[in-house]
Amino acid sequence: KGQSAKHSAALGLRHHRELLLSSDGHDLRGEDRLTRTEPMDNAWPEAAFAIRFHLHPDVSCKILRDGGPVILALQNGAEWHFTARGGNLSLEDSVFLATGGTSRKCRQIVIRGAAGRPDIVNWAFRKQASTAS
């Protein structure tokens, strides 16, 4: 179990993330909370958030239906499902730069919503049982 918090004075928001990993490593759950640190003003109702999970280029992904889950297929045949509550789930293009060489096209999972409606976003990556015989 891990926690982190970040404060943005410019927006008057505090972001808090809590992570929980199962003992077998097959279930990672997270909770992101956005709380106001200053009184609500006229700009607050328009404030939006985007939580992004950038995927490796070798991971293929698709959303089964509007709102998820996102199905992640790894090259080794493993399949993971990503689900979220508290925002709108989508897949978007991204760029992988971690190797220091040329950039590679990849995908990212994005959860979008209006800050403060709701204050909590829950998400999970769960490894699916193998169907191979």
CSV table of C-alpha atoms in Angstrom, one decimal:
chain,number,residue,atom,x,y,z
A,1,LYS,CA,0.0,0.0,0.0
A,2,GLY,CA,1.4,3.4,-0.9
A,3,GLN,CA,0.3,7.0,-0.8
A,4,SER,CA,1.3,10.3,-2.3
A,5,ALA,CA,0.0,13.8,-2.3
A,6,LYS,CA,0.6,16.8,-4.5
A,7,HIS,CA,-0.6,20.4,-4.0
A,8,SER,CA,-1.2,22.9,-6.8
A,9,ALA,CA,-1.4,26.4,-5.3
A,10,ALA,CA,-2.3,27.8,-8.7
A,11,LEU,CA,-5.5,25.7,-9.0
A,12,GLY,CA,-6.3,25.5,-5.3
A,13,LEU,CA,-6.3,21.7,-5.5
A,14,ARG,CA,-4.6,18.9,-3.7
A,15,HIS,CA,-4.2,15.5,-5.4
A,16,HIS,CA,-3.9,12.4,-3.3
A,17,ARG,CA,-3.2,8.9,-4.7
A,18,GLU,CA,-3.5,5.7,-2.8
A,19,LEU,CA,-2.2,2.4,-4.3
A,20,LEU,CA,-2.9,-1.2,-3.3
A,21,LEU,CA,-1.1,-4.1,-4.9
A,22,SER,CA,-2.3,-7.7,-4.2
A,23,SER,CA,0.3,-10.1,-2.8
A,24,ASP,CA,0.4,-12.1,-6.1
A,25,GLY,CA,0.9,-8.9,-8.2
A,26,HIS,CA,-2.1,-9.6,-10.3
A,27,ASP,CA,-4.4,-6.8,-9.0
A,28,LEU,CA,-3.3,-3.1,-8.8
A,29,ARG,CA,-5.9,-0.7,-7.5
A,30,GLY,CA,-5.7,3.0,-7.2
A,31,GLU,CA,-7.7,5.9,-5.8
A,32,ASP,CA,-7.1,9.5,-6.9
A,33,ARG,CA,-8.7,12.2,-4.8
A,34,LEU,CA,-9.0,15.9,-5.8
A,35,THR,CA,-9.8,18.2,-2.9
A,36,ARG,CA,-10.0,22.0,-2.7
A,37,THR,CA,-7.4,23.8,-0.6
A,38,GLU,CA,-9.1,27.2,-1.1
A,39,PRO,CA,-12.7,28.4,-1.2
A,40,MET,CA,-14.5,27.7,-4.4
A,41,ASP,CA,-14.5,30.6,-6.9
A,42,ASN,CA,-16.1,31.2,-10.3
A,43,ALA,CA,-13.4,29.3,-12.2
A,44,TRP,CA,-13.8,26.1,-10.1
A,45,PRO,CA,-16.9,24.6,-11.9
A,46,GLU,CA,-14.9,24.7,-15.2
A,47,ALA,CA,-11.8,22.9,-13.8
A,48,ALA,CA,-11.2,19.5,-15.4
A,49,PHE,CA,-8.8,16.7,-14.8
A,50,ALA,CA,-7.2,14.0,-16.9
A,51,ILE,CA,-5.5,11.0,-15.3
A,52,ARG,CA,-3.2,9.3,-17.9
A,53,PHE,CA,-1.6,5.8,-18.0
A,54,HIS,CA,0.9,5.6,-20.8
A,55,LEU,CA,1.3,2.1,-22.3
A,56,HIS,CA,4.4,0.5,-23.7
A,57,PRO,CA,4.3,0.3,-27.6
A,58,ASP,CA,4.3,-3.5,-27.4
A,59,VAL,CA,1.0,-3.5,-25.5
A,60,SER,CA,-2.1,-3.7,-27.6
A,61,CYS,CA,-5.3,-2.3,-26.2
A,62,LYS,CA,-9.0,-1.8,-26.9
A,63,ILE,CA,-12.1,-0.7,-25.1
A,64,LEU,CA,-14.8,-3.4,-25.2
A,65,ARG,CA,-17.7,-0.9,-24.9
A,66,ASP,CA,-18.3,2.8,-24.0
A,67,GLY,CA,-16.9,3.3,-20.5
A,68,GLY,CA,-14.6,0.2,-20.5
A,69,PRO,CA,-13.1,-2.0,-19.5
A,70,VAL,CA,-9.9,-1.6,-21.5
A,71,ILE,CA,-8.4,-4.9,-22.5
A,72,LEU,CA,-4.6,-4.9,-22.5
A,73,ALA,CA,-2.8,-7.7,-24.4
A,74,LEU,CA,0.9,-8.3,-23.8
A,75,GLN,CA,3.3,-9.9,-26.2
A,76,ASN,CA,3.7,-12.9,-23.8
A,77,GLY,CA,0.0,-13.6,-24.1
A,78,ALA,CA,-1.0,-12.2,-20.8
A,79,GLU,CA,-4.2,-10.2,-20.7
A,80,TRP,CA,-5.1,-7.4,-18.2
A,81,HIS,CA,-8.3,-5.5,-17.8
A,82,PHE,CA,-8.4,-1.8,-16.7
A,83,THR,CA,-11.6,-0.4,-15.2
A,84,ALA,CA,-12.4,3.0,-13.7
A,85,ARG,CA,-15.2,4.8,-11.8
A,86,GLY,CA,-15.5,8.5,-11.4
A,87,GLY,CA,-14.6,9.8,-14.9
A,88,ASN,CA,-14.9,9.1,-18.6
A,89,LEU,CA,-12.6,6.4,-19.9
A,90,SER,CA,-10.9,6.6,-23.3
A,91,LEU,CA,-7.9,5.5,-25.3
A,92,GLU,CA,-5.6,8.1,-27.0
A,93,ASP,CA,-2.4,8.2,-29.0
A,94,SER,CA,0.8,8.9,-27.2
A,95,VAL,CA,4.6,8.7,-27.8
A,96,PHE,CA,7.1,6.4,-26.1
A,97,LEU,CA,10.5,8.1,-25.4
A,98,ALA,CA,11.9,6.0,-22.6
A,99,THR,CA,14.7,4.3,-24.5
A,100,GLY,CA,16.5,7.6,-25.4
A,101,GLY,CA,16.5,6.6,-29.1
A,102,THR,CA,13.8,7.2,-31.6
A,103,SER,CA,10.3,7.8,-30.4
A,104,ARG,CA,7.6,5.2,-31.0
A,105,LYS,CA,3.9,5.5,-31.3
A,106,CYS,CA,1.9,4.0,-28.4
A,107,ARG,CA,-1.4,4.4,-26.6
A,108,GLN,CA,-2.5,5.9,-23.3
A,109,ILE,CA,-5.5,5.2,-21.1
A,110,VAL,CA,-7.2,8.5,-20.1
A,111,ILE,CA,-9.8,9.2,-17.4
A,112,ARG,CA,-11.3,12.6,-17.7
A,113,GLY,CA,-13.8,14.5,-15.5
A,114,ALA,CA,-14.7,17.7,-13.9
A,115,ALA,CA,-12.7,18.4,-10.8
A,116,GLY,CA,-14.9,18.1,-7.7
A,117,ARG,CA,-17.6,16.0,-9.5
A,118,PRO,CA,-16.7,13.5,-8.1
A,119,ASP,CA,-13.8,14.1,-5.7
A,120,ILE,CA,-12.7,10.4,-6.0
A,121,VAL,CA,-11.7,8.3,-9.0
A,122,ASN,CA,-11.1,4.6,-8.5
A,123,TRP,CA,-9.3,2.5,-11.1
A,124,ALA,CA,-7.8,-1.0,-11.3
A,125,PHE,CA,-5.5,-3.1,-13.4
A,126,ARG,CA,-6.4,-6.8,-13.1
A,127,LYS,CA,-4.5,-9.8,-14.7
A,128,GLN,CA,-7.0,-12.2,-16.2
A,129,ALA,CA,-6.7,-15.9,-15.7
A,130,SER,CA,-5.1,-17.8,-18.6
A,131,THR,CA,-7.5,-19.6,-20.9
A,132,ALA,CA,-4.7,-21.6,-22.5
A,133,SER,CA,-4.8,-25.4,-21.9
